[in-house]
């Protein structure tokens, strides 16, 4: 059963890593503006083409 | 740059007539003024943040983030489409804030240069608040997920012994995971409960905090003593859902920022004339006796006396009166007026902070607050807490002398009665509704307003601007004009800043081939267009420019072509279309409608088709408006005041709910509970109906949770509430409440479409 203990601890550590990443991203302001980035990603070098495809 | 039109269909705004005199940006060279916009500045680089109300689409973002292609001194620019701000970083040695502002304005994005454009503290506070909710949500979500995973294993074991060391690990892990949830994620409720208890009030946060704490402490005791699996999974899940409710509320708040002060309407600087020199100074530098120059379109910052011969001042924002006022030398000019036409020289009679406008505002803010949603929730919180505690004590008493079981029942009642669904239902329903209404241009100050709206049974309208269209219509009478003559008249009229000329000319673009324009301010204008000599002006003016005037003297504006008077324009304000039908549908809902206006009764005849004469009051000064609102309220009515000018502001504050009507998005609106565009006014009955429906959605969720909790209470009182049962019941009820609230508010909003 000791392998279970190892697994549980590992899984929580991995999840904890993601939590820390999320906390850093939030503190760094990644979630401050949820409106502009979805618009900005449309502007690749070739804007005209990406729009024509629609 | 040619990709601009490829980014989004139909981008851009018309540039016609929007170009401003670049000298208004001169004030940005004063370091005190520039500092208001600067985020960060080192020797060589400066980063500024400007508010651009004009940005609205993907193409705007694209164009504004290419600024470095227009000016090599600009290092980078970054746009926030939601807050409508742009952050520009530039090289001090190559360009300046003034140059950036002029560039933005030439692209059609005029930066806001008044105080409203610099309220970054409020922005920063809001951003910080949202961030904190995300952080708390992250911690709670992480803990909830992992504790649940561990708990499931133990629920499934269901009596069969799990390995003892594994059991101990699970207990330690759940406790370790839940501690940050209690002390960090749940902190807002715990703190607010503590504060309200210390103040001697019992808000709804008190039973919530009580429930959370009981859940947490009992679980830890159970786990440490090894009596049961504890409720930590339910606990973390509950905090997670509560935070989602808070996020909804915060998002809705952010979408509408309402806390304006009188200063935010004023410009940051003004031109001062001293010893024959003109310079731009911050408005606080204006003292009594200083001479100011205020140009077309600028706002007058201090009460003053007019030095120029004559001019026009638009008091639309102060009084709501749509026609600019003609002022002559020596007349008193009040702060908050906007100069129309020629620039005015003014001598300040009072410093900025003591103006009539500021005093109107202060009178408003000193008024006592009304019975609010907050108070309502406090009263309910008290009642709820007492009820829960009584049930818990009685329930525990029934099981005495078995102390363990009694304690078990006592805590179970506190847990199951935790009004989490209650705290979720209201903010989520109303937060969703605020978002939906925002899409139709109707902005609501806070969630309490929507609940207040459904109690309204009397509506007081202020006429100007609210019911009437912004510019009065000029109606022509006289000899019919042919197309070319009409064109000539409009062309000449478009060259005068006089409001009557402006409404004659309003429908056409500027003309070019006009010769010999001469204007006597306030009297009339004379010019040649396409071979016609056209004069527009008063009866006296006609006598000066025409050889023979055969018409009678009236106050109308006369038109002459080639020396003969051909007709006259009468000014008439126009009632918004749909107003009559709106009023009659309000009557069907048994809502009393009244009209209280500061205007003269010149439109009484036109309005009498809508309002009975007993319900109309003309020539009301601001204090009389307050008086009539107070009278209605004392008679037991719940009053909604619909107004638009700052002169309505005290009446709006006196009413139970207030709506400010704006014409166009850039128009300033006085502080109020709701802001809606004039063309949406016809939806007023819809809005009232919607708020009624929202009340129903909320009570539906409340009845649902009530029934749910009573079933839970029965379990709790009989001592049967087990961790696994709680783990199922709690999230199911929270999810159902969120579902009912969101879908209810969305589906019912279809009436606006």
PDB file of C-alpha atoms in Angstrom, chain B residues 180-451:
ATOM      1  CA  UNK B 180      -5.409  28.094   3.656  1.00  0.00           C
ATOM      2  CA  UNK B 181      -9.009  27.873   2.439  1.00  0.00           C
ATOM      3  CA  UNK B 182     -10.295  28.900   5.845  1.00  0.00           C
ATOM      4  CA  UNK B 183      -7.753  31.589   6.618  1.00  0.00           C
ATOM      5  CA  UNK B 184      -7.205  32.964   3.109  1.00  0.00           C
ATOM      6  CA  UNK B 185     -10.079  32.141   0.754  1.00  0.00           C
ATOM      7  CA  UNK B 186     -12.883  32.535   3.283  1.00  0.00           C
ATOM      8  CA  UNK B 187     -11.316  35.618   4.865  1.00  0.00           C
ATOM      9  CA  UNK B 188     -13.742  38.165   3.327  1.00  0.00           C
ATOM     10  CA  UNK B 189     -16.756  36.597   5.060  1.00  0.00           C
ATOM     11  CA  UNK B 190     -14.996  36.044   8.351  1.00  0.00           C
ATOM     12  CA  UNK B 191     -13.718  39.612   8.385  1.00  0.00           C
ATOM     13  CA  UNK B 192     -16.997  41.168   7.351  1.00  0.00           C
ATOM     14  CA  UNK B 193     -18.844  39.110   9.973  1.00  0.00           C
ATOM     15  CA  UNK B 194     -16.420  40.221  12.673  1.00  0.00           C
ATOM     16  CA  UNK B 195     -16.736  43.867  11.640  1.00  0.00           C
ATOM     17  CA  UNK B 196     -20.510  43.791  11.571  1.00  0.00           C
ATOM     18  CA  UNK B 197     -20.750  42.067  14.955  1.00  0.00           C
ATOM     19  CA  UNK B 198     -18.399  44.641  16.426  1.00  0.00           C
ATOM     20  CA  UNK B 199     -20.603  47.396  15.032  1.00  0.00           C
ATOM     21  CA  UNK B 200     -23.584  45.722  16.645  1.00  0.00           C
ATOM     22  CA  UNK B 201     -25.244  44.741  13.361  1.00  0.00           C
ATOM     23  CA  UNK B 202     -25.915  41.212  12.206  1.00  0.00           C
ATOM     24  CA  UNK B 203     -25.443  41.122   8.454  1.00  0.00           C
ATOM     25  CA  UNK B 204     -26.086  38.074   6.324  1.00  0.00           C
ATOM     26  CA  UNK B 205     -22.353  37.398   6.452  1.00  0.00           C
ATOM     27  CA  UNK B 206     -22.652  36.419  10.104  1.00  0.00           C
ATOM     28  CA  UNK B 207     -24.574  33.168   9.597  1.00  0.00           C
ATOM     29  CA  UNK B 208     -22.358  32.423   6.588  1.00  0.00           C
ATOM     30  CA  UNK B 209     -19.215  32.846   8.679  1.00  0.00           C
ATOM     31  CA  UNK B 210     -20.824  30.843  11.468  1.00  0.00           C
ATOM     32  CA  UNK B 211     -21.635  27.987   9.094  1.00  0.00           C
ATOM     33  CA  UNK B 212     -18.168  27.972   7.515  1.00  0.00           C
ATOM     34  CA  UNK B 213     -16.418  28.073  10.885  1.00  0.00           C
ATOM     35  CA  UNK B 214     -18.557  25.301  12.363  1.00  0.00           C
ATOM     36  CA  UNK B 215     -17.948  23.180   9.293  1.00  0.00           C
ATOM     37  CA  UNK B 216     -14.190  23.717   9.518  1.00  0.00           C
ATOM     38  CA  UNK B 217     -13.745  23.280  13.269  1.00  0.00           C
ATOM     39  CA  UNK B 218     -16.025  20.282  13.618  1.00  0.00           C
ATOM     40  CA  UNK B 219     -14.313  18.544  10.699  1.00  0.00           C
ATOM     41  CA  UNK B 220     -10.900  19.019  12.258  1.00  0.00           C
ATOM     42  CA  UNK B 221     -12.105  17.705  15.625  1.00  0.00           C
ATOM     43  CA  UNK B 222     -13.733  14.706  13.921  1.00  0.00           C
ATOM     44  CA  UNK B 223     -10.640  13.950  11.903  1.00  0.00           C
ATOM     45  CA  UNK B 224      -8.200  14.298  14.780  1.00  0.00           C
ATOM     46  CA  UNK B 225     -10.311  12.145  17.076  1.00  0.00           C
ATOM     47  CA  UNK B 226     -10.858   9.714  14.211  1.00  0.00           C
ATOM     48  CA  UNK B 227     -14.635   9.754  14.721  1.00  0.00           C
ATOM     49  CA  UNK B 228     -15.592  10.403  11.099  1.00  0.00           C
ATOM     50  CA  UNK B 229     -14.225  11.508   7.736  1.00  0.00           C
ATOM     51  CA  UNK B 230     -15.037  15.163   8.369  1.00  0.00           C
ATOM     52  CA  UNK B 231     -16.754  17.642   6.035  1.00  0.00           C
ATOM     53  CA  UNK B 232     -13.662  19.326   4.651  1.00  0.00           C
ATOM     54  CA  UNK B 233     -14.545  18.546   1.015  1.00  0.00           C
ATOM     55  CA  UNK B 234     -17.939  20.211   1.434  1.00  0.00           C
ATOM     56  CA  UNK B 235     -16.247  23.066   3.243  1.00  0.00           C
ATOM     57  CA  UNK B 236     -13.743  23.801   0.472  1.00  0.00           C
ATOM     58  CA  UNK B 237     -16.436  23.395  -2.196  1.00  0.00           C
ATOM     59  CA  UNK B 238     -18.729  25.794  -0.365  1.00  0.00           C
ATOM     60  CA  UNK B 239     -16.060  28.481  -0.151  1.00  0.00           C
ATOM     61  CA  UNK B 240     -15.340  27.942  -3.857  1.00  0.00           C
ATOM     62  CA  UNK B 241     -18.982  28.571  -4.801  1.00  0.00           C
ATOM     63  CA  UNK B 242     -19.233  31.572  -2.503  1.00  0.00           C
ATOM     64  CA  UNK B 243     -16.195  33.062  -4.254  1.00  0.00           C
ATOM     65  CA  UNK B 244     -17.783  32.493  -7.648  1.00  0.00           C
ATOM     66  CA  UNK B 245     -20.727  34.571  -6.442  1.00  0.00           C
ATOM     67  CA  UNK B 246     -18.316  37.299  -5.367  1.00  0.00           C
ATOM     68  CA  UNK B 247     -16.561  37.218  -8.731  1.00  0.00           C
ATOM     69  CA  UNK B 248     -19.888  37.774 -10.503  1.00  0.00           C
ATOM     70  CA  UNK B 249     -20.523  40.805  -8.348  1.00  0.00           C
ATOM     71  CA  UNK B 250     -17.059  42.247  -8.857  1.00  0.00           C
ATOM     72  CA  UNK B 251     -17.224  41.829 -12.636  1.00  0.00           C
ATOM     73  CA  UNK B 252     -20.536  43.643 -12.726  1.00  0.00           C
ATOM     74  CA  UNK B 253     -19.099  46.458 -10.611  1.00  0.00           C
ATOM     75  CA  UNK B 254     -16.109  46.803 -12.838  1.00  0.00           C
ATOM     76  CA  UNK B 255     -18.206  47.175 -15.953  1.00  0.00           C
ATOM     77  CA  UNK B 256     -19.797  50.293 -14.511  1.00  0.00           C
ATOM     78  CA  UNK B 257     -17.784  52.803 -12.621  1.00  0.00           C
ATOM     79  CA  UNK B 258     -20.012  55.378 -11.102  1.00  0.00           C
ATOM     80  CA  UNK B 259     -18.188  57.151  -8.351  1.00  0.00           C
ATOM     81  CA  UNK B 260     -17.765  60.516  -9.909  1.00  0.00           C
ATOM     82  CA  UNK B 261     -17.096  63.723  -8.177  1.00  0.00           C
ATOM     83  CA  UNK B 262     -17.905  67.162  -9.435  1.00  0.00           C
ATOM     84  CA  UNK B 263     -14.223  67.645 -10.225  1.00  0.00           C
ATOM     85  CA  UNK B 264     -14.201  64.876 -12.769  1.00  0.00           C
ATOM     86  CA  UNK B 265     -16.312  67.012 -15.102  1.00  0.00           C
ATOM     87  CA  UNK B 266     -13.940  69.914 -15.042  1.00  0.00           C
ATOM     88  CA  UNK B 267     -10.995  70.399 -17.353  1.00  0.00           C
ATOM     89  CA  UNK B 268      -7.533  70.024 -15.878  1.00  0.00           C
ATOM     90  CA  UNK B 269      -6.334  73.401 -17.013  1.00  0.00           C
ATOM     91  CA  UNK B 270      -7.492  76.715 -18.351  1.00  0.00           C
ATOM     92  CA  UNK B 271      -5.979  79.643 -20.276  1.00  0.00           C
ATOM     93  CA  UNK B 272      -5.227  82.557 -18.048  1.00  0.00           C
ATOM     94  CA  UNK B 273      -4.474  86.052 -19.275  1.00  0.00           C
ATOM     95  CA  UNK B 274      -2.112  88.049 -17.115  1.00  0.00           C
ATOM     96  CA  UNK B 275      -0.227  91.232 -18.024  1.00  0.00           C
ATOM     97  CA  UNK B 276      -1.155  90.818 -21.658  1.00  0.00           C
ATOM     98  CA  UNK B 277       0.214  87.283 -21.825  1.00  0.00           C
ATOM     99  CA  UNK B 278      -1.792  84.134 -22.218  1.00  0.00           C
ATOM    100  CA  UNK B 279      -0.632  80.972 -20.517  1.00  0.00           C
ATOM    101  CA  UNK B 280      -2.145  77.641 -19.610  1.00  0.00           C
ATOM    102  CA  UNK B 281      -2.425  76.927 -15.886  1.00  0.00           C
ATOM    103  CA  UNK B 282      -4.022  74.156 -13.791  1.00  0.00           C
ATOM    104  CA  UNK B 283      -7.535  75.154 -12.723  1.00  0.00           C
ATOM    105  CA  UNK B 284      -6.600  75.351  -9.061  1.00  0.00           C
ATOM    106  CA  UNK B 285      -4.335  78.275  -9.913  1.00  0.00           C
ATOM    107  CA  UNK B 286      -7.374  80.413 -10.792  1.00  0.00           C
ATOM    108  CA  UNK B 287      -8.131  82.994  -8.103  1.00  0.00           C
ATOM    109  CA  UNK B 288     -10.840  85.586  -7.827  1.00  0.00           C
ATOM    110  CA  UNK B 289     -10.161  88.338 -10.330  1.00  0.00           C
ATOM    111  CA  UNK B 290      -8.134  86.269 -12.793  1.00  0.00           C
ATOM    112  CA  UNK B 291      -8.992  86.624 -16.461  1.00  0.00           C
ATOM    113  CA  UNK B 292      -9.645  83.348 -18.293  1.00  0.00           C
ATOM    114  CA  UNK B 293     -10.026  82.648 -21.976  1.00  0.00           C
ATOM    115  CA  UNK B 294     -12.397  79.776 -22.679  1.00  0.00           C
ATOM    116  CA  UNK B 295     -12.781  78.554 -26.237  1.00  0.00           C
ATOM    117  CA  UNK B 296     -15.459  76.815 -28.249  1.00  0.00           C
ATOM    118  CA  UNK B 297     -16.359  73.463 -26.693  1.00  0.00           C
ATOM    119  CA  UNK B 298     -14.463  74.041 -23.457  1.00  0.00           C
ATOM    120  CA  UNK B 299     -16.041  73.884 -20.033  1.00  0.00           C
ATOM    121  CA  UNK B 300     -15.983  76.958 -17.808  1.00  0.00           C
ATOM    122  CA  UNK B 301     -14.281  75.941 -14.556  1.00  0.00           C
ATOM    123  CA  UNK B 302     -15.264  78.781 -12.205  1.00  0.00           C
ATOM    124  CA  UNK B 303     -18.158  81.166 -11.681  1.00  0.00           C
ATOM    125  CA  UNK B 304     -17.263  84.370 -13.475  1.00  0.00           C
ATOM    126  CA  UNK B 305     -18.340  87.569 -15.193  1.00  0.00           C
ATOM    127  CA  UNK B 306     -18.284  87.904 -18.981  1.00  0.00           C
ATOM    128  CA  UNK B 307     -15.789  90.432 -20.369  1.00  0.00           C
ATOM    129  CA  UNK B 308     -16.320  89.819 -24.107  1.00  0.00           C
ATOM    130  CA  UNK B 309     -19.175  91.594 -25.842  1.00  0.00           C
ATOM    131  CA  UNK B 310     -21.411  88.613 -26.322  1.00  0.00           C
ATOM    132  CA  UNK B 311     -21.349  84.852 -26.627  1.00  0.00           C
ATOM    133  CA  UNK B 312     -23.224  81.639 -26.055  1.00  0.00           C
ATOM    134  CA  UNK B 313     -22.975  79.282 -23.147  1.00  0.00           C
ATOM    135  CA  UNK B 314     -24.487  75.815 -23.191  1.00  0.00           C
ATOM    136  CA  UNK B 315     -25.680  74.913 -19.713  1.00  0.00           C
ATOM    137  CA  UNK B 316     -27.090  71.555 -20.841  1.00  0.00           C
ATOM    138  CA  UNK B 317     -25.139  69.732 -18.199  1.00  0.00           C
ATOM    139  CA  UNK B 318     -25.979  72.102 -15.377  1.00  0.00           C
ATOM    140  CA  UNK B 319     -29.620  72.871 -16.081  1.00  0.00           C
ATOM    141  CA  UNK B 320     -30.611  70.313 -18.668  1.00  0.00           C
ATOM    142  CA  UNK B 321     -31.818  73.214 -20.861  1.00  0.00           C
ATOM    143  CA  UNK B 322     -31.032  72.256 -24.418  1.00  0.00           C
ATOM    144  CA  UNK B 323     -30.788  75.724 -25.991  1.00  0.00           C
ATOM    145  CA  UNK B 324     -27.527  77.587 -25.344  1.00  0.00           C
ATOM    146  CA  UNK B 325     -27.957  80.849 -23.467  1.00  0.00           C
ATOM    147  CA  UNK B 326     -26.953  84.128 -25.017  1.00  0.00           C
ATOM    148  CA  UNK B 327     -24.806  86.198 -22.663  1.00  0.00           C
ATOM    149  CA  UNK B 328     -23.802  89.822 -22.944  1.00  0.00           C
ATOM    150  CA  UNK B 329     -20.900  91.706 -21.460  1.00  0.00           C
ATOM    151  CA  UNK B 330     -21.053  91.876 -17.657  1.00  0.00           C
ATOM    152  CA  UNK B 331     -23.422  88.962 -17.187  1.00  0.00           C
ATOM    153  CA  UNK B 332     -22.786  86.272 -14.610  1.00  0.00           C
ATOM    154  CA  UNK B 333     -21.550  82.944 -16.029  1.00  0.00           C
ATOM    155  CA  UNK B 334     -21.698  79.792 -13.940  1.00  0.00           C
ATOM    156  CA  UNK B 335     -19.120  77.043 -13.792  1.00  0.00           C
ATOM    157  CA  UNK B 336     -20.016  73.912 -15.731  1.00  0.00           C
ATOM    158  CA  UNK B 337     -21.306  75.776 -18.794  1.00  0.00           C
ATOM    159  CA  UNK B 338     -19.768  74.945 -22.141  1.00  0.00           C
ATOM    160  CA  UNK B 339     -18.761  77.721 -24.509  1.00  0.00           C
ATOM    161  CA  UNK B 340     -20.399  77.576 -27.941  1.00  0.00           C
ATOM    162  CA  UNK B 341     -18.987  79.580 -30.831  1.00  0.00           C
ATOM    163  CA  UNK B 342     -16.620  82.431 -30.193  1.00  0.00           C
ATOM    164  CA  UNK B 343     -14.116  82.229 -27.357  1.00  0.00           C
ATOM    165  CA  UNK B 344     -15.057  84.132 -24.188  1.00  0.00           C
ATOM    166  CA  UNK B 345     -12.970  86.291 -21.886  1.00  0.00           C
ATOM    167  CA  UNK B 346     -14.107  85.851 -18.326  1.00  0.00           C
ATOM    168  CA  UNK B 347     -13.128  87.244 -14.948  1.00  0.00           C
ATOM    169  CA  UNK B 348     -13.397  84.681 -12.184  1.00  0.00           C
ATOM    170  CA  UNK B 349     -15.558  85.807  -9.272  1.00  0.00           C
ATOM    171  CA  UNK B 350     -15.006  82.771  -7.113  1.00  0.00           C
ATOM    172  CA  UNK B 351     -12.320  80.080  -6.964  1.00  0.00           C
ATOM    173  CA  UNK B 352     -13.110  76.762  -8.606  1.00  0.00           C
ATOM    174  CA  UNK B 353     -13.946  74.940  -5.382  1.00  0.00           C
ATOM    175  CA  UNK B 354     -16.709  77.396  -4.387  1.00  0.00           C
ATOM    176  CA  UNK B 355     -18.698  77.440  -7.617  1.00  0.00           C
ATOM    177  CA  UNK B 356     -22.461  77.076  -7.826  1.00  0.00           C
ATOM    178  CA  UNK B 357     -21.903  73.665  -9.438  1.00  0.00           C
ATOM    179  CA  UNK B 358     -19.778  72.433  -6.539  1.00  0.00           C
ATOM    180  CA  UNK B 359     -22.361  73.659  -4.039  1.00  0.00           C
ATOM    181  CA  UNK B 360     -25.167  71.833  -5.865  1.00  0.00           C
ATOM    182  CA  UNK B 361     -23.096  68.716  -5.689  1.00  0.00           C
ATOM    183  CA  UNK B 362     -22.256  69.025  -2.022  1.00  0.00           C
ATOM    184  CA  UNK B 363     -25.836  69.595  -1.042  1.00  0.00           C
ATOM    185  CA  UNK B 364     -26.567  66.273  -2.685  1.00  0.00           C
ATOM    186  CA  UNK B 365     -23.882  64.232  -1.050  1.00  0.00           C
ATOM    187  CA  UNK B 366     -24.738  65.450   2.429  1.00  0.00           C
ATOM    188  CA  UNK B 367     -28.269  64.051   2.217  1.00  0.00           C
ATOM    189  CA  UNK B 368     -28.984  61.023   4.349  1.00  0.00           C
ATOM    190  CA  UNK B 369     -28.891  57.693   2.515  1.00  0.00           C
ATOM    191  CA  UNK B 370     -32.110  55.887   1.762  1.00  0.00           C
ATOM    192  CA  UNK B 371     -33.246  52.518   3.003  1.00  0.00           C
ATOM    193  CA  UNK B 372     -30.945  50.398   1.007  1.00  0.00           C
ATOM    194  CA  UNK B 373     -30.510  46.863  -0.008  1.00  0.00           C
ATOM    195  CA  UNK B 374     -27.701  46.587   2.544  1.00  0.00           C
ATOM    196  CA  UNK B 375     -30.012  47.452   5.419  1.00  0.00           C
ATOM    197  CA  UNK B 376     -32.567  44.983   4.176  1.00  0.00           C
ATOM    198  CA  UNK B 377     -30.000  42.229   4.163  1.00  0.00           C
ATOM    199  CA  UNK B 378     -28.870  43.241   7.660  1.00  0.00           C
ATOM    200  CA  UNK B 379     -32.375  42.927   9.030  1.00  0.00           C
ATOM    201  CA  UNK B 380     -32.767  39.582   7.315  1.00  0.00           C
ATOM    202  CA  UNK B 381     -29.366  38.452   8.628  1.00  0.00           C
ATOM    203  CA  UNK B 382     -30.393  39.128  12.221  1.00  0.00           C
ATOM    204  CA  UNK B 383     -33.646  37.243  11.827  1.00  0.00           C
ATOM    205  CA  UNK B 384     -31.903  34.380  10.110  1.00  0.00           C
ATOM    206  CA  UNK B 385     -29.107  34.059  12.698  1.00  0.00           C
ATOM    207  CA  UNK B 386     -31.526  34.038  15.607  1.00  0.00           C
ATOM    208  CA  UNK B 387     -33.680  31.413  13.888  1.00  0.00           C
ATOM    209  CA  UNK B 388     -30.720  29.161  13.150  1.00  0.00           C
ATOM    210  CA  UNK B 389     -29.277  29.404  16.629  1.00  0.00           C
ATOM    211  CA  UNK B 390     -32.681  28.704  18.225  1.00  0.00           C
ATOM    212  CA  UNK B 391     -33.209  25.631  16.065  1.00  0.00           C
ATOM    213  CA  UNK B 392     -29.704  24.405  16.816  1.00  0.00           C
ATOM    214  CA  UNK B 393     -30.105  24.878  20.578  1.00  0.00           C
ATOM    215  CA  UNK B 394     -33.557  23.293  20.701  1.00  0.00           C
ATOM    216  CA  UNK B 395     -32.371  20.435  18.506  1.00  0.00           C
ATOM    217  CA  UNK B 396     -29.337  19.842  20.684  1.00  0.00           C
ATOM    218  CA  UNK B 397     -31.503  20.052  23.822  1.00  0.00           C
ATOM    219  CA  UNK B 398     -33.698  17.233  22.534  1.00  0.00           C
ATOM    220  CA  UNK B 399     -30.754  14.858  22.448  1.00  0.00           C
ATOM    221  CA  UNK B 400     -29.417  15.659  25.920  1.00  0.00           C
ATOM    222  CA  UNK B 401     -28.063  14.051  28.047  1.00  0.00           C
ATOM    223  CA  UNK B 402     -26.087  12.419  25.200  1.00  0.00           C
ATOM    224  CA  UNK B 403     -23.594  15.274  24.930  1.00  0.00           C
ATOM    225  CA  UNK B 404     -21.726  13.926  21.896  1.00  0.00           C
ATOM    226  CA  UNK B 405     -24.898  13.472  19.896  1.00  0.00           C
ATOM    227  CA  UNK B 406     -26.244  16.839  21.064  1.00  0.00           C
ATOM    228  CA  UNK B 407     -23.096  18.584  19.899  1.00  0.00           C
ATOM    229  CA  UNK B 408     -23.325  16.654  16.664  1.00  0.00           C
ATOM    230  CA  UNK B 409     -26.866  17.881  16.055  1.00  0.00           C
ATOM    231  CA  UNK B 410     -26.023  21.442  17.103  1.00  0.00           C
ATOM    232  CA  UNK B 411     -23.180  21.729  14.605  1.00  0.00           C
ATOM    233  CA  UNK B 412     -25.115  19.905  11.871  1.00  0.00           C
ATOM    234  CA  UNK B 413     -27.906  22.476  12.083  1.00  0.00           C
ATOM    235  CA  UNK B 414     -25.443  25.364  11.829  1.00  0.00           C
ATOM    236  CA  UNK B 415     -23.815  23.702   8.823  1.00  0.00           C
ATOM    237  CA  UNK B 416     -26.945  22.887   6.888  1.00  0.00           C
ATOM    238  CA  UNK B 417     -28.582  26.240   7.625  1.00  0.00           C
ATOM    239  CA  UNK B 418     -25.616  28.199   6.294  1.00  0.00           C
ATOM    240  CA  UNK B 419     -27.345  30.648   3.940  1.00  0.00           C
ATOM    241  CA  UNK B 420     -24.856  30.116   1.153  1.00  0.00           C
ATOM    242  CA  UNK B 421     -27.541  29.735  -1.499  1.00  0.00           C
ATOM    243  CA  UNK B 422     -29.052  32.951  -0.218  1.00  0.00           C
ATOM    244  CA  UNK B 423     -25.812  34.840  -0.596  1.00  0.00           C
ATOM    245  CA  UNK B 424     -25.385  33.346  -4.070  1.00  0.00           C
ATOM    246  CA  UNK B 425     -28.886  33.881  -5.471  1.00  0.00           C
ATOM    247  CA  UNK B 426     -29.028  37.659  -5.167  1.00  0.00           C
ATOM    248  CA  UNK B 427     -25.596  38.702  -6.472  1.00  0.00           C
ATOM    249  CA  UNK B 428     -25.596  36.176  -9.296  1.00  0.00           C
ATOM    250  CA  UNK B 429     -29.095  36.985 -10.552  1.00  0.00           C
ATOM    251  CA  UNK B 430     -28.580  40.719 -10.332  1.00  0.00           C
ATOM    252  CA  UNK B 431     -24.963  40.573 -11.520  1.00  0.00           C
ATOM    253  CA  UNK B 432     -26.066  38.694 -14.629  1.00  0.00           C
ATOM    254  CA  UNK B 433     -28.874  41.182 -15.121  1.00  0.00           C
ATOM    255  CA  UNK B 434     -26.459  44.120 -14.862  1.00  0.00           C
ATOM    256  CA  UNK B 435     -24.319  42.529 -17.540  1.00  0.00           C
ATOM    257  CA  UNK B 436     -27.285  41.931 -19.832  1.00  0.00           C
ATOM    258  CA  UNK B 437     -28.589  45.479 -19.365  1.00  0.00           C
ATOM    259  CA  UNK B 438     -25.126  46.867 -20.068  1.00  0.00           C
ATOM    260  CA  UNK B 439     -25.368  45.315 -23.497  1.00  0.00           C
ATOM    261  CA  UNK B 440     -28.385  47.523 -24.197  1.00  0.00           C
ATOM    262  CA  UNK B 441     -26.564  50.613 -22.938  1.00  0.00           C
ATOM    263  CA  UNK B 442     -28.431  50.673 -19.637  1.00  0.00           C
ATOM    264  CA  UNK B 443     -25.964  50.914 -16.771  1.00  0.00           C
ATOM    265  CA  UNK B 444     -27.037  50.125 -13.241  1.00  0.00           C
ATOM    266  CA  UNK B 445     -25.029  51.417 -10.303  1.00  0.00           C
ATOM    267  CA  UNK B 446     -25.340  48.429  -8.001  1.00  0.00           C
ATOM    268  CA  UNK B 447     -27.413  45.319  -7.479  1.00  0.00           C
ATOM    269  CA  UNK B 448     -29.626  46.948  -4.862  1.00  0.00           C
ATOM    270  CA  UNK B 449     -31.000  49.359  -7.447  1.00  0.00           C
ATOM    271  CA  UNK B 450     -32.615  46.558  -9.440  1.00  0.00           C
ATOM    272  CA  UNK B 451     -34.501  45.410  -6.364  1.00  0.00           C
TER     273      UNK B 451
END
